[in-house]
C-alpha positions as a LaTeX table, in Angstrom:
\begin{tabular}{lrrr}
\hline
Residue & $x$ (\AA) & $y$ (\AA) & $z$ (\AA) \\
\hline
Unk1 & 6.04 & 10.16 & 8.77 \\
Unk2 & 4.58 & 7.95 & 6.18 \\
Unk3 & 4.50 & 4.13 & 6.65 \\
Unk4 & 4.45 & 1.59 & 4.11 \\
Unk5 & 3.65 & $-2.09$ & 5.12 \\
Unk6 & 5.45 & $-4.61$ & 2.76 \\
Unk7 & 4.35 & $-7.92$ & 2.17 \\
Unk8 & 6.80 & $-9.62$ & $-0.42$ \\
Unk9 & 9.00 & $-12.77$ & $-0.84$ \\
Unk10 & 12.51 & $-12.27$ & 0.76 \\
Unk11 & 14.02 & $-12.13$ & $-2.73$ \\
Unk12 & 12.10 & $-9.17$ & $-3.73$ \\
Unk13 & 12.13 & $-7.41$ & 0.01 \\
Unk14 & 15.61 & $-5.58$ & $-0.34$ \\
Unk15 & 15.16 & $-4.50$ & $-3.79$ \\
Unk16 & 11.63 & $-2.89$ & $-2.99$ \\
Unk17 & 13.08 & $-1.80$ & 0.07 \\
Unk18 & 15.86 & 0.17 & $-1.54$ \\
Unk19 & 13.20 & 1.66 & $-4.15$ \\
Unk20 & 11.42 & 2.92 & $-1.41$ \\
Unk21 & 14.26 & 4.51 & 0.09 \\
Unk22 & 15.67 & 5.64 & $-2.78$ \\
Unk23 & 12.05 & 7.68 & $-3.54$ \\
Unk24 & 11.86 & 8.93 & $-0.35$ \\
Unk25 & 13.99 & 8.05 & 2.73 \\
Unk26 & 11.72 & 9.73 & 5.32 \\
Unk27 & 9.36 & 6.23 & 5.36 \\
Unk28 & 9.01 & 3.79 & 7.57 \\
Unk29 & 8.86 & 0.50 & 5.88 \\
Unk30 & 6.88 & $-2.02$ & 8.05 \\
Unk31 & 7.81 & $-5.56$ & 6.28 \\
Unk32 & 5.54 & $-8.72$ & 7.27 \\
Unk33 & 5.71 & $-12.57$ & 6.21 \\
Unk34 & 2.59 & $-13.62$ & 7.33 \\
Unk35 & $-1.07$ & $-12.72$ & 7.33 \\
Unk36 & $-1.40$ & $-12.53$ & 11.39 \\
Unk37 & 2.00 & $-10.36$ & 11.50 \\
Unk38 & 0.11 & $-7.92$ & 8.76 \\
Unk39 & $-2.92$ & $-7.82$ & 10.91 \\
Unk40 & $-1.10$ & $-6.61$ & 14.03 \\
Unk41 & 0.58 & $-3.97$ & 11.96 \\
Unk42 & $-2.58$ & $-2.53$ & 10.27 \\
Unk43 & $-4.08$ & $-2.58$ & 13.91 \\
Unk44 & $-1.05$ & $-0.96$ & 15.72 \\
Unk45 & $-0.07$ & 1.95 & 12.81 \\
Unk46 & $-1.72$ & 3.86 & 10.28 \\
Unk47 & $-0.71$ & 2.61 & 6.98 \\
Unk48 & $-0.29$ & 5.01 & 4.23 \\
Unk49 & 0.47 & 2.58 & 1.49 \\
Unk50 & 0.25 & $-1.36$ & 0.76 \\
Unk51 & 2.92 & $-3.01$ & $-1.43$ \\
Unk52 & 1.83 & $-6.97$ & $-1.49$ \\
Unk53 & 3.07 & $-9.59$ & $-3.46$ \\
Unk54 & 0.21 & $-12.20$ & $-4.18$ \\
Unk55 & 0.98 & $-15.81$ & $-4.93$ \\
Unk56 & $-0.94$ & $-18.94$ & $-4.11$ \\
Unk57 & 1.37 & $-20.23$ & $-1.51$ \\
Unk58 & 0.17 & $-17.56$ & 1.24 \\
Unk59 & $-2.74$ & $-15.59$ & 2.54 \\
Unk60 & $-1.51$ & $-11.89$ & 1.08 \\
Unk61 & $-4.43$ & $-11.67$ & $-1.56$ \\
Unk62 & $-7.05$ & $-12.66$ & 1.58 \\
Unk63 & $-5.02$ & $-10.26$ & 3.66 \\
Unk64 & $-5.52$ & $-7.41$ & 0.50 \\
Unk65 & $-9.23$ & $-8.35$ & 0.24 \\
Unk66 & $-9.60$ & $-7.75$ & 4.30 \\
Unk67 & $-7.85$ & $-4.51$ & 4.15 \\
Unk68 & $-10.41$ & $-3.17$ & 1.64 \\
Unk69 & $-13.34$ & $-4.12$ & 4.04 \\
Unk70 & $-11.91$ & $-1.59$ & 6.92 \\
Unk71 & $-13.31$ & 1.66 & 6.81 \\
Unk72 & $-9.70$ & 3.24 & 7.53 \\
Unk73 & $-8.02$ & 1.54 & 4.47 \\
Unk74 & $-10.62$ & 1.60 & 2.03 \\
Unk75 & $-9.02$ & 4.21 & $-0.37$ \\
Unk76 & $-5.28$ & 3.78 & 0.67 \\
Unk77 & $-3.17$ & 2.91 & $-2.21$ \\
Unk78 & $-2.46$ & $-0.54$ & $-2.73$ \\
Unk79 & 0.70 & $-1.77$ & $-5.32$ \\
Unk80 & $-0.24$ & $-5.64$ & $-6.39$ \\
Unk81 & 3.01 & $-7.69$ & $-7.26$ \\
Unk82 & 2.62 & $-11.20$ & $-8.92$ \\
Unk83 & 3.96 & $-13.76$ & $-11.15$ \\
Unk84 & 0.49 & $-15.20$ & $-12.03$ \\
Unk85 & $-1.72$ & $-12.77$ & $-14.45$ \\
Unk86 & $-5.26$ & $-14.47$ & $-13.26$ \\
Unk87 & $-4.03$ & $-13.22$ & $-9.85$ \\
Unk88 & $-3.18$ & $-10.16$ & $-10.94$ \\
Unk89 & $-6.74$ & $-9.54$ & $-12.66$ \\
Unk90 & $-8.35$ & $-10.73$ & $-9.68$ \\
Unk91 & $-6.57$ & $-8.26$ & $-7.49$ \\
Unk92 & $-7.00$ & $-5.46$ & $-9.77$ \\
Unk93 & $-10.86$ & $-5.92$ & $-9.83$ \\
Unk94 & $-11.34$ & $-7.02$ & $-5.90$ \\
Unk95 & $-8.76$ & $-5.21$ & $-4.17$ \\
Unk96 & $-9.18$ & $-2.10$ & $-6.77$ \\
Unk97 & $-5.06$ & $-1.71$ & $-6.38$ \\
Unk98 & $-3.32$ & 1.63 & $-7.37$ \\
Unk99 & $-1.07$ & $-0.31$ & $-9.74$ \\
Unk100 & 0.18 & $-3.50$ & $-10.31$ \\
Unk101 & 3.51 & $-5.41$ & $-10.97$ \\
Unk102 & 4.42 & $-8.83$ & $-13.14$ \\
Unk103 & 7.55 & $-10.80$ & $-12.59$ \\
Unk104 & 10.19 & $-9.95$ & $-13.16$ \\
Unk105 & 9.65 & $-6.68$ & $-11.53$ \\
Unk106 & 10.86 & $-3.47$ & $-13.12$ \\
Unk107 & 12.32 & $-1.47$ & $-10.16$ \\
Unk108 & 12.31 & 1.39 & $-12.50$ \\
Unk109 & 8.67 & 1.40 & $-12.72$ \\
Unk110 & 8.18 & 0.64 & $-9.15$ \\
Unk111 & 10.41 & 3.86 & $-8.25$ \\
Unk112 & 7.90 & 5.95 & $-10.82$ \\
Unk113 & 4.51 & 4.55 & $-9.28$ \\
Unk114 & 6.08 & 5.35 & $-5.89$ \\
Unk115 & 7.05 & 9.03 & $-6.62$ \\
Unk116 & 3.22 & 9.52 & $-7.83$ \\
Unk117 & 2.27 & 8.06 & $-4.83$ \\
Unk118 & 4.08 & 10.28 & $-2.39$ \\
Unk119 & 3.13 & 13.02 & $-4.21$ \\
Unk120 & $-0.44$ & 11.95 & $-4.05$ \\
Unk121 & $-0.41$ & 11.12 & 0.26 \\
Unk122 & 1.38 & 14.23 & 0.63 \\
Unk123 & $-1.64$ & 16.39 & $-1.05$ \\
Unk124 & $-4.16$ & 14.21 & 0.71 \\
Unk125 & $-2.45$ & 14.83 & 4.22 \\
Unk126 & $-2.60$ & 18.37 & 3.42 \\
Unk127 & $-5.78$ & 18.64 & 2.20 \\
Unk128 & $-7.10$ & 16.77 & 5.49 \\
Unk129 & $-5.43$ & 19.69 & 7.38 \\
Unk130 & $-6.92$ & 22.42 & 5.66 \\
Unk131 & $-10.07$ & 20.59 & 5.92 \\
Unk132 & $-9.70$ & 20.27 & 9.43 \\
Unk133 & $-8.53$ & 23.78 & 9.98 \\
Unk134 & $-11.40$ & 25.19 & 7.82 \\
Unk135 & $-13.79$ & 23.07 & 9.97 \\
Unk136 & $-12.42$ & 24.77 & 13.14 \\
Unk137 & $-12.80$ & 28.30 & 12.27 \\
Unk138 & $-16.66$ & 26.97 & 10.88 \\
Unk139 & $-16.79$ & 25.90 & 14.24 \\
Unk140 & $-15.62$ & 28.98 & 16.03 \\
Unk141 & $-17.70$ & 31.32 & 14.10 \\
Unk142 & $-20.81$ & 29.14 & 14.94 \\
\hline
\end{tabular}
């Protein structure tokens, strides 16, 4: 089961969660409200996608930057949501996010982003399985 960490405002959480479930109901949504909760989630889970709403009132931007510093999450997709254009550009440059959205959030746009991401996540997972299977065969031959 794929896992998504979602750190958005309370007003956005229900809408974002509904869109995620519409696109793929076999997703585990890990919702957080603080950096401490978010850090705990990534320590105890393998997260496949991050949806983070950044603003100047919380530590979500710092968390997004910290995620990229961790080897396990260096290439995991991050979707950034924000109402401040300056924060969006900083996130795009520093966090190297997959996509970004500006308030008011277009849920149909989010749905399209997630459809593409879920296909990519499955392809990556299959590629990793094939790679490891290939590696086992090579080891068996050696």
